[in-house]
PDB file of C-alpha atoms in Angstrom:
ATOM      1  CA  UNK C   1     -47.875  56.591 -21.101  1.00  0.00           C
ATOM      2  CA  UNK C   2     -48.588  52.543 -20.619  1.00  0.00           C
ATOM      3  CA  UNK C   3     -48.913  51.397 -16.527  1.00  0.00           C
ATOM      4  CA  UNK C   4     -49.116  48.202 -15.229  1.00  0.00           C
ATOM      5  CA  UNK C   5     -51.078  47.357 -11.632  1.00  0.00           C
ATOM      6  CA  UNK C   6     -50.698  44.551 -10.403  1.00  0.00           C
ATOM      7  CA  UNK C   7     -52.575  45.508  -6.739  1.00  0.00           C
ATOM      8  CA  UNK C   8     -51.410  41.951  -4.667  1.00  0.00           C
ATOM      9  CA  UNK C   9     -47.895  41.569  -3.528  1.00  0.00           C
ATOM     10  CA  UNK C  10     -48.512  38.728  -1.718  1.00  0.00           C
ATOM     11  CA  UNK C  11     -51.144  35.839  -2.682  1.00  0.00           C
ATOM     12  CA  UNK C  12     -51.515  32.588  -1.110  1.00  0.00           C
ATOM     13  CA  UNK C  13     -53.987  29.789  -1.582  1.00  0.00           C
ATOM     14  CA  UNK C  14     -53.985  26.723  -0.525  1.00  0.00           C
ATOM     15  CA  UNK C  15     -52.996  23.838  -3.301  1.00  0.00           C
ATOM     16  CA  UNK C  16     -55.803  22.519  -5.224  1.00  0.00           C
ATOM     17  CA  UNK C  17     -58.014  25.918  -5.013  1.00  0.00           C
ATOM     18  CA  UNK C  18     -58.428  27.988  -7.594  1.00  0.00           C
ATOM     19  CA  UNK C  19     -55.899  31.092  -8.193  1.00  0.00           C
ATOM     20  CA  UNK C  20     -56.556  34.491  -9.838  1.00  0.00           C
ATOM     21  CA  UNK C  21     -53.509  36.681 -10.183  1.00  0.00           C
ATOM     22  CA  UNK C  22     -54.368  40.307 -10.724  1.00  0.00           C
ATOM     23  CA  UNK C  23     -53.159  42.711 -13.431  1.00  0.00           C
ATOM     24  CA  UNK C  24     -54.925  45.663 -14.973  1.00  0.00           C
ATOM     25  CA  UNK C  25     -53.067  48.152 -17.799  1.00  0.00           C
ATOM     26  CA  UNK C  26     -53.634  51.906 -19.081  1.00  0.00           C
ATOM     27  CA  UNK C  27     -52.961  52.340 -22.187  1.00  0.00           C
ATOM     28  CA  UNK C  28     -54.488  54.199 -25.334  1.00  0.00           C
ATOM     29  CA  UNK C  29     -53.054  51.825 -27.975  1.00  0.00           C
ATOM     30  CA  UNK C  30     -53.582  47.754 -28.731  1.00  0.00           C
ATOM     31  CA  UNK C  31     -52.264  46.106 -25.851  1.00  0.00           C
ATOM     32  CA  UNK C  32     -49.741  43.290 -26.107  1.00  0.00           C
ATOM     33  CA  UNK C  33     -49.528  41.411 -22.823  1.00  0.00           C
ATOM     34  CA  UNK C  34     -47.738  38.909 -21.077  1.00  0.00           C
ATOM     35  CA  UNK C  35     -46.937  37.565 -18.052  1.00  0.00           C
ATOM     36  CA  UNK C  36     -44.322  36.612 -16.799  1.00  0.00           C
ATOM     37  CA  UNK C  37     -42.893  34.345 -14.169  1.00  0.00           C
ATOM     38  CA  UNK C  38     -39.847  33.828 -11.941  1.00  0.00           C
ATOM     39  CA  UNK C  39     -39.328  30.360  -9.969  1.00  0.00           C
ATOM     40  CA  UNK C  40     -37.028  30.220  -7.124  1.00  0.00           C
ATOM     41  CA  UNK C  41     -33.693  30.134  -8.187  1.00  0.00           C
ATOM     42  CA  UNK C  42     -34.391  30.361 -11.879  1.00  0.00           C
ATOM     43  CA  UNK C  43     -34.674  32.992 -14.502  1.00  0.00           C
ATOM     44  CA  UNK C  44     -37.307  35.001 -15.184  1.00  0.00           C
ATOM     45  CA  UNK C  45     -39.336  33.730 -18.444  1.00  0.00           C
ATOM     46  CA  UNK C  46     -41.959  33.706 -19.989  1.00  0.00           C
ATOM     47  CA  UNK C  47     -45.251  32.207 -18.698  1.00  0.00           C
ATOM     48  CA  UNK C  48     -48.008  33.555 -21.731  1.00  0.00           C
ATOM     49  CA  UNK C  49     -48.857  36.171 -23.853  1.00  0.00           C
ATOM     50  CA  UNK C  50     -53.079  36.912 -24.689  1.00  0.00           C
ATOM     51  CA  UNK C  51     -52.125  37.270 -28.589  1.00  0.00           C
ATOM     52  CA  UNK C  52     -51.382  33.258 -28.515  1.00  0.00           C
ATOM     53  CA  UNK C  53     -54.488  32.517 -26.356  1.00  0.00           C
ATOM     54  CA  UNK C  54     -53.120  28.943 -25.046  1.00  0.00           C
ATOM     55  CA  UNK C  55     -52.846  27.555 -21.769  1.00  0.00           C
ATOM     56  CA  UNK C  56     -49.391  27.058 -20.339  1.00  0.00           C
ATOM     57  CA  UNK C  57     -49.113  24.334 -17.080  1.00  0.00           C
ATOM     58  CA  UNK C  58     -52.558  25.079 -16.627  1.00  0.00           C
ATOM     59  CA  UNK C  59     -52.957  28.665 -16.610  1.00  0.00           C
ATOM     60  CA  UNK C  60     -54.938  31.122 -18.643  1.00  0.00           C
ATOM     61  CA  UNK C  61     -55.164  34.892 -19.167  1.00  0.00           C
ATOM     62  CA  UNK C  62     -57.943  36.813 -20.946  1.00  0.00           C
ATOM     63  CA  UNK C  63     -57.419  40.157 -22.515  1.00  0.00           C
ATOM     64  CA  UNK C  64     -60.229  42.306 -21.288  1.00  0.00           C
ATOM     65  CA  UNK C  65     -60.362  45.632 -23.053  1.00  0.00           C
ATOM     66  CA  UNK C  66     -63.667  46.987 -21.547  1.00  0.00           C
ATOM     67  CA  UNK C  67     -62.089  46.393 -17.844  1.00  0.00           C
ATOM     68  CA  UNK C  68     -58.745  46.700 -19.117  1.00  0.00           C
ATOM     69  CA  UNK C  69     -58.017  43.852 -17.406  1.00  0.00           C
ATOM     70  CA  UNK C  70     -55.358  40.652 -17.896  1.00  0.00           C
ATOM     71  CA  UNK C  71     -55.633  38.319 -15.163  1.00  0.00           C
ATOM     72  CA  UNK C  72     -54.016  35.305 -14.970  1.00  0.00           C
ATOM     73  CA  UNK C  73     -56.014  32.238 -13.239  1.00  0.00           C
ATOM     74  CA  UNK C  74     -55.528  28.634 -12.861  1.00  0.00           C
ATOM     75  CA  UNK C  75     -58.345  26.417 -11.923  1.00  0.00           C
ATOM     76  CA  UNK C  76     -56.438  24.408  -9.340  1.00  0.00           C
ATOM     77  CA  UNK C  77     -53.264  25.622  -8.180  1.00  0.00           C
ATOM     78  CA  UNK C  78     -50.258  23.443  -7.160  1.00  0.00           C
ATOM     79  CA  UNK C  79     -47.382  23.945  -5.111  1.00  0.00           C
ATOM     80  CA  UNK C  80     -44.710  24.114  -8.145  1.00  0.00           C
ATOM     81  CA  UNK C  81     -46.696  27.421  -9.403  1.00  0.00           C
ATOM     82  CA  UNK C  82     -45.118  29.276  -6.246  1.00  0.00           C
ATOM     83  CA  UNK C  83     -43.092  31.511  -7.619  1.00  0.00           C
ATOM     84  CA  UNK C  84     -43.364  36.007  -8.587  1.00  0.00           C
ATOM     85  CA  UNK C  85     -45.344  36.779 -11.402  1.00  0.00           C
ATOM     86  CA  UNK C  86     -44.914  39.598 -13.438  1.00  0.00           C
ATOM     87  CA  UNK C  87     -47.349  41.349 -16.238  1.00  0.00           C
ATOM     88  CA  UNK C  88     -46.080  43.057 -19.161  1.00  0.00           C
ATOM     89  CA  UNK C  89     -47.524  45.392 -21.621  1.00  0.00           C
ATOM     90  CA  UNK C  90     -45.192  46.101 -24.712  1.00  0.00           C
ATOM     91  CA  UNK C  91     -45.796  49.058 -26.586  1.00  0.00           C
ATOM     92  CA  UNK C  92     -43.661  49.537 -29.577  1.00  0.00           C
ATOM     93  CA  UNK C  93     -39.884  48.467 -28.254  1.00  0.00           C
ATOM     94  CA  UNK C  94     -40.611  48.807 -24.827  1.00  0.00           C
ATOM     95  CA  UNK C  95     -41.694  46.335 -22.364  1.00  0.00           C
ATOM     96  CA  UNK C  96     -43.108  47.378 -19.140  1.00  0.00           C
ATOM     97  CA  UNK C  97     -43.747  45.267 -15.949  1.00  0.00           C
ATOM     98  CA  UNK C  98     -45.660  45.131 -13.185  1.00  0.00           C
ATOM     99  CA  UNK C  99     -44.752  45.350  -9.700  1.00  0.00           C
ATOM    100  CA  UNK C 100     -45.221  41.745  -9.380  1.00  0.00           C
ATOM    101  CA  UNK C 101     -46.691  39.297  -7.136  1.00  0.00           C
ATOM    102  CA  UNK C 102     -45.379  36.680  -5.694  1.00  0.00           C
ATOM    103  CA  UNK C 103     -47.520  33.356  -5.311  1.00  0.00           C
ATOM    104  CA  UNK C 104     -47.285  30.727  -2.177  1.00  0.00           C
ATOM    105  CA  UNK C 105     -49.040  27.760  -2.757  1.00  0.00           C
ATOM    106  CA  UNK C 106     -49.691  26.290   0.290  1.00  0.00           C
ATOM    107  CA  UNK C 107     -49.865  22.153   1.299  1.00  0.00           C
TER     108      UNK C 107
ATOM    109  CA  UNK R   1     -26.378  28.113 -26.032  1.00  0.00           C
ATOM    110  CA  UNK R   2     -25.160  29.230 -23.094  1.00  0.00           C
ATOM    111  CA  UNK R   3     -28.486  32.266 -23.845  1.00  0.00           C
ATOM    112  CA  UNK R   4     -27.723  35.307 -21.862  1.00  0.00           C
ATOM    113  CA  UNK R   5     -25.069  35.519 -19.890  1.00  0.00           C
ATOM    114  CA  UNK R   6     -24.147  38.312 -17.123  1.00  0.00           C
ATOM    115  CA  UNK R   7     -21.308  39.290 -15.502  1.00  0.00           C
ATOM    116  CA  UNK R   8     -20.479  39.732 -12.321  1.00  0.00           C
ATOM    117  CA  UNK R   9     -23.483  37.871 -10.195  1.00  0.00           C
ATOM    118  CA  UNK R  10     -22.960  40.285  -7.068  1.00  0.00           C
ATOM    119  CA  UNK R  11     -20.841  43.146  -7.197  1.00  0.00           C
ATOM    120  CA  UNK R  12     -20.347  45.537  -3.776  1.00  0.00           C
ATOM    121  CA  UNK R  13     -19.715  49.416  -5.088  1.00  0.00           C
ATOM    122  CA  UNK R  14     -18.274  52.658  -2.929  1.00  0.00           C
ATOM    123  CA  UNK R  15     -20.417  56.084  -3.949  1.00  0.00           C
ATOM    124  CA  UNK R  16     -18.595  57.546  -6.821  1.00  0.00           C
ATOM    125  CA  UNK R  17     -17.363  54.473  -8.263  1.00  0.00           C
ATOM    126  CA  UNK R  18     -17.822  53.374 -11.947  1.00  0.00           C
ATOM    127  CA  UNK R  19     -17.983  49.891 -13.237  1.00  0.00           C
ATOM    128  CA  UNK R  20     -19.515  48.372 -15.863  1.00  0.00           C
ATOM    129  CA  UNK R  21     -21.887  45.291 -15.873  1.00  0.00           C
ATOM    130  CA  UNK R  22     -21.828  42.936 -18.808  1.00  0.00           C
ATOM    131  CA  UNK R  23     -24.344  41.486 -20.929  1.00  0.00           C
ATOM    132  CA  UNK R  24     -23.808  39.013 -23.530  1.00  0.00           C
ATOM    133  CA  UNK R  25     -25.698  36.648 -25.706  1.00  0.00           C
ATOM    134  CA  UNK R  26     -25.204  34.070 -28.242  1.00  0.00           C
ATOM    135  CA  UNK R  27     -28.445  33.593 -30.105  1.00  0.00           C
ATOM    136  CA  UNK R  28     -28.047  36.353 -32.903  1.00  0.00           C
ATOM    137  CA  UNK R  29     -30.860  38.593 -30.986  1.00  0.00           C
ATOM    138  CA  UNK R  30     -31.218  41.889 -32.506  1.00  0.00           C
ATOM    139  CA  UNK R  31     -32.887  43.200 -29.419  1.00  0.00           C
ATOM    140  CA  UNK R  32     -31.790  43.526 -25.945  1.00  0.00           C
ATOM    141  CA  UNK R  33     -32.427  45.022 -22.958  1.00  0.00           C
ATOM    142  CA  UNK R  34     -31.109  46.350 -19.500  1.00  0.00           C
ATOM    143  CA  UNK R  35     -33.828  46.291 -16.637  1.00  0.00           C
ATOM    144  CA  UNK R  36     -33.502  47.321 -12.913  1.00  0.00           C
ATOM    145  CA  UNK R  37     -35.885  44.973 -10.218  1.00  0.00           C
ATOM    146  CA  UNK R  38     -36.405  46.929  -7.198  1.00  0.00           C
ATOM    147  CA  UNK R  39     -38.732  45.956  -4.293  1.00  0.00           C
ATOM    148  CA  UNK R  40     -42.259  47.069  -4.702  1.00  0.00           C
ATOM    149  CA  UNK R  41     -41.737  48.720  -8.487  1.00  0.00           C
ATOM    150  CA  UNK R  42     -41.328  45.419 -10.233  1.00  0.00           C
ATOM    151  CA  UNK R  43     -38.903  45.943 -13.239  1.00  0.00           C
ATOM    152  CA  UNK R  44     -38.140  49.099 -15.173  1.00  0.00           C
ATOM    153  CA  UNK R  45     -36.119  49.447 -18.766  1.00  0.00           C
ATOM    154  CA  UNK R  46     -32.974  51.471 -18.532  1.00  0.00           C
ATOM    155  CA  UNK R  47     -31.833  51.329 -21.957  1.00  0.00           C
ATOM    156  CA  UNK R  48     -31.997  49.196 -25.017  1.00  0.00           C
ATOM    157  CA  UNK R  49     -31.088  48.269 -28.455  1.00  0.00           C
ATOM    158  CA  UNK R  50     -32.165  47.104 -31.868  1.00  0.00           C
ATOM    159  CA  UNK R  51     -29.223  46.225 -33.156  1.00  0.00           C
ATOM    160  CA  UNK R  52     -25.514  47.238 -33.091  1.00  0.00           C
ATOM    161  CA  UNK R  53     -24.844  50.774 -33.467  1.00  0.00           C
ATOM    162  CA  UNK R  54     -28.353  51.415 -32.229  1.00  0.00           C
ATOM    163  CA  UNK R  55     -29.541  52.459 -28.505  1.00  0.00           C
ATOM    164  CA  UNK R  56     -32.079  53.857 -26.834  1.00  0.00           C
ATOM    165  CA  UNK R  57     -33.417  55.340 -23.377  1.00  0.00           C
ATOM    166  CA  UNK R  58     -35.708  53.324 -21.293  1.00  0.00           C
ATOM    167  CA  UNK R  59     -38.190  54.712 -18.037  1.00  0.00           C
ATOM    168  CA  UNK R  60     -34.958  54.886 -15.796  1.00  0.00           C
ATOM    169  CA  UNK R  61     -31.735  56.194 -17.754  1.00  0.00           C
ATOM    170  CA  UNK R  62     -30.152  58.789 -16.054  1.00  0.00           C
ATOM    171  CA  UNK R  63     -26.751  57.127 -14.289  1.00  0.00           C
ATOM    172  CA  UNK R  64     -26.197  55.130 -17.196  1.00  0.00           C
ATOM    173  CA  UNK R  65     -24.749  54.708 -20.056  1.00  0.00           C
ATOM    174  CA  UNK R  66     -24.926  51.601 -22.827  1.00  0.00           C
ATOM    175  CA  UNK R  67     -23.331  50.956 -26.117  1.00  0.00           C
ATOM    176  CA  UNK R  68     -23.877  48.152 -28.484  1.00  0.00           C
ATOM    177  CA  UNK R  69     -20.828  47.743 -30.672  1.00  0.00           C
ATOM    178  CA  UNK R  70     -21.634  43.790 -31.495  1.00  0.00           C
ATOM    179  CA  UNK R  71     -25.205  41.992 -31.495  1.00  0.00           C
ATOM    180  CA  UNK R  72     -23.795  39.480 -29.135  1.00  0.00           C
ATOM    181  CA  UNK R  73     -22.361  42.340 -26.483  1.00  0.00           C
ATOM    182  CA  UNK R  74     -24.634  44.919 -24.588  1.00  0.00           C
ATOM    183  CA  UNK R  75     -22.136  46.329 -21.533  1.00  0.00           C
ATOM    184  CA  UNK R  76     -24.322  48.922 -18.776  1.00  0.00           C
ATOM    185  CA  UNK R  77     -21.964  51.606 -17.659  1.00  0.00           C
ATOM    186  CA  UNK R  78     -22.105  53.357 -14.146  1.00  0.00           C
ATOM    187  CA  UNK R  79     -19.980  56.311 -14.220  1.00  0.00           C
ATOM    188  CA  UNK R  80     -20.474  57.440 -10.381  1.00  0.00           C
ATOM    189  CA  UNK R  81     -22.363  54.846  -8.472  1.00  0.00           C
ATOM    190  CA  UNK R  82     -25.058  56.124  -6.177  1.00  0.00           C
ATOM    191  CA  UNK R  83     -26.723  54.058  -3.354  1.00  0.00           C
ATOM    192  CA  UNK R  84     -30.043  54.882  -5.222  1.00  0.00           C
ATOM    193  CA  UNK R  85     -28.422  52.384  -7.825  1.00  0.00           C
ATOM    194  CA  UNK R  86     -28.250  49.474  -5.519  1.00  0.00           C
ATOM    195  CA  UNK R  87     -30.170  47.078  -6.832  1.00  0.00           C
ATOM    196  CA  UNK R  88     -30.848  43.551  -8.987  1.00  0.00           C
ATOM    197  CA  UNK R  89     -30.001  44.387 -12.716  1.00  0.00           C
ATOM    198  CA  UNK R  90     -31.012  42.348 -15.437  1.00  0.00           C
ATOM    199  CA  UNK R  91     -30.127  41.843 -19.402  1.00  0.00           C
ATOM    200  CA  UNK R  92     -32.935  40.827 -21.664  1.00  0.00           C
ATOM    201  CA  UNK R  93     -32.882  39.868 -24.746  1.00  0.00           C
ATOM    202  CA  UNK R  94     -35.364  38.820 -28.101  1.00  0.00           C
ATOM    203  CA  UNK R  95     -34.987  37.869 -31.775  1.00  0.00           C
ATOM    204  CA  UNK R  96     -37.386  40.456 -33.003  1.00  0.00           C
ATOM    205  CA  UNK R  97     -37.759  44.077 -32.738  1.00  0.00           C
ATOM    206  CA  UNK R  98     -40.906  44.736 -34.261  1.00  0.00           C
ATOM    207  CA  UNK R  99     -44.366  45.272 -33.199  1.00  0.00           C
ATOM    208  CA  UNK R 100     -45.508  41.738 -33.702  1.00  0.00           C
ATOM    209  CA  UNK R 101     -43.200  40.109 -30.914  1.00  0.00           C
ATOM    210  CA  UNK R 102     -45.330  36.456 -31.232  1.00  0.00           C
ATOM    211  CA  UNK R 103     -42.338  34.629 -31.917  1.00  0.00           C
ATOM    212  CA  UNK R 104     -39.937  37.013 -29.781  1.00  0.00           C
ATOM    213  CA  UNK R 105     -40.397  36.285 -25.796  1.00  0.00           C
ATOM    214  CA  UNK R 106     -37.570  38.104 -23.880  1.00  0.00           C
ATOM    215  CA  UNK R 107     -34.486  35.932 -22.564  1.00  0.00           C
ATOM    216  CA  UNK R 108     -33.343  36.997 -19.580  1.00  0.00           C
ATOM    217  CA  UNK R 109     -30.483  36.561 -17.867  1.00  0.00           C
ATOM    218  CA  UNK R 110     -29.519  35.220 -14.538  1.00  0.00           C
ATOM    219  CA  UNK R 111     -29.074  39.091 -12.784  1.00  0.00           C
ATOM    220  CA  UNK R 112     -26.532  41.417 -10.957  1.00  0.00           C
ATOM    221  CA  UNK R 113     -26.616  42.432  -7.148  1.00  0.00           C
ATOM    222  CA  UNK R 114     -25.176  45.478  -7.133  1.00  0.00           C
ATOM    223  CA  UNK R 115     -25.098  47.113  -3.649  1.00  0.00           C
ATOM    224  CA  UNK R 116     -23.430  50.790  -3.456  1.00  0.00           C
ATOM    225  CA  UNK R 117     -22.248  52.262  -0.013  1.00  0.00           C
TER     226      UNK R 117
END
């Protein structure tokens, strides 16, 4: 079966630093992955998926299938990007999540 | 579009109770989704659907039932609430239902507290 880690509940940086958001999979298929984002008060949506490779408000993920990794970074991190942060792996129909981590950007 | 839309926001439940939670949408999606967000275990799929006519069991299914007699409708049943149900539910919902999901992000909706005593 597919699992999702994401090991940090709680992250906070300070704005402007760099941010790293941790996710690692198991699974014995070709991943699909995503992550996924929730702002205060707003819906959960989503953030990025690895197949599309882009950059959305400054953040990047990079599929890495030797470490089975999928973490999501942003070079300089600003206070808007506090928020919880899901990964996803989708296997067939199914989406699985994360445990999520919520982000506090700090002034 | 008013996208996915859930009814009620909070709802407050006695053990043994039933209700059901509704779940629509109005952008033709053939797939959609009930999830369960719970402190600490992120969120986990209780049932979904490829179309009308057409469900499925998630991770977490047991206490709950789902049919999908329209593509716009996707109700979640509780037939005897349980305070191991209290929790934030979400719909979900995306155009495609294949493999290749690049043009199919899930829409989700705004959530149900449910809280069961």
């Amino acid at each position: 079966a597919q699992r999702v880690t994401q090991p940090e509940k709680l992250l906070s940086v300070f704005k402007g630093a760099p941010v790293e958001l941790k996710c690692n999979y198991s699974y014995s298929g070709s991943p699909e992955l995503f992550w996924y984002v929730q702002y205060s008060r707003q819906r959960l949506q989503l953030l990025l998926r690895h197949i599309s490779r882009e950059s959305i408000k400054g953040f990047t993920a990079d599929l890495n299938k030797g470490e089975t990794s999928f973490h999501l970074k942003k070079p300089f991190a600003q206070e808007e990007d506090s928020a919880m942060y899901y990964c996803a792996l989708r296997r067939e129909r199914q989406l699985t999540f994360g445990s999520g981590t919520q982000l506090t950007v700090l002034p | 579009n008013a996208g996915v839309t859930q009814t009620p926001k909070f709802q407050v439940l006695k053990t043994g109770q039933s209700m059901t939670l509704q779940c629509a949408q109005d952008m033709n999606h053939e797939y959609m989704s009930w999830y369960r967000q719970d402190p600490g275990m992120g969120l986990r799929l209780i049932h979904y659907s490829v179309g009308a006519g057409i469900t499925d069991q998630g991770e977490v299914p047991n206490g709950y039932n789902v049919s999908r007699s329209t593509t716009e409708d996707f109700p979640l049943r509780l037939l005897s609430a349980a305070p191991s149900q209290t929790s934030v539910y979400f719909c979900a919902s995306s155009y495609r239902t294949d493999q290749s999901s690049y043009n199919s992000p899930l829409h989700f909706g705004n959530g149900t507290r449910l809280t069961v005593t």
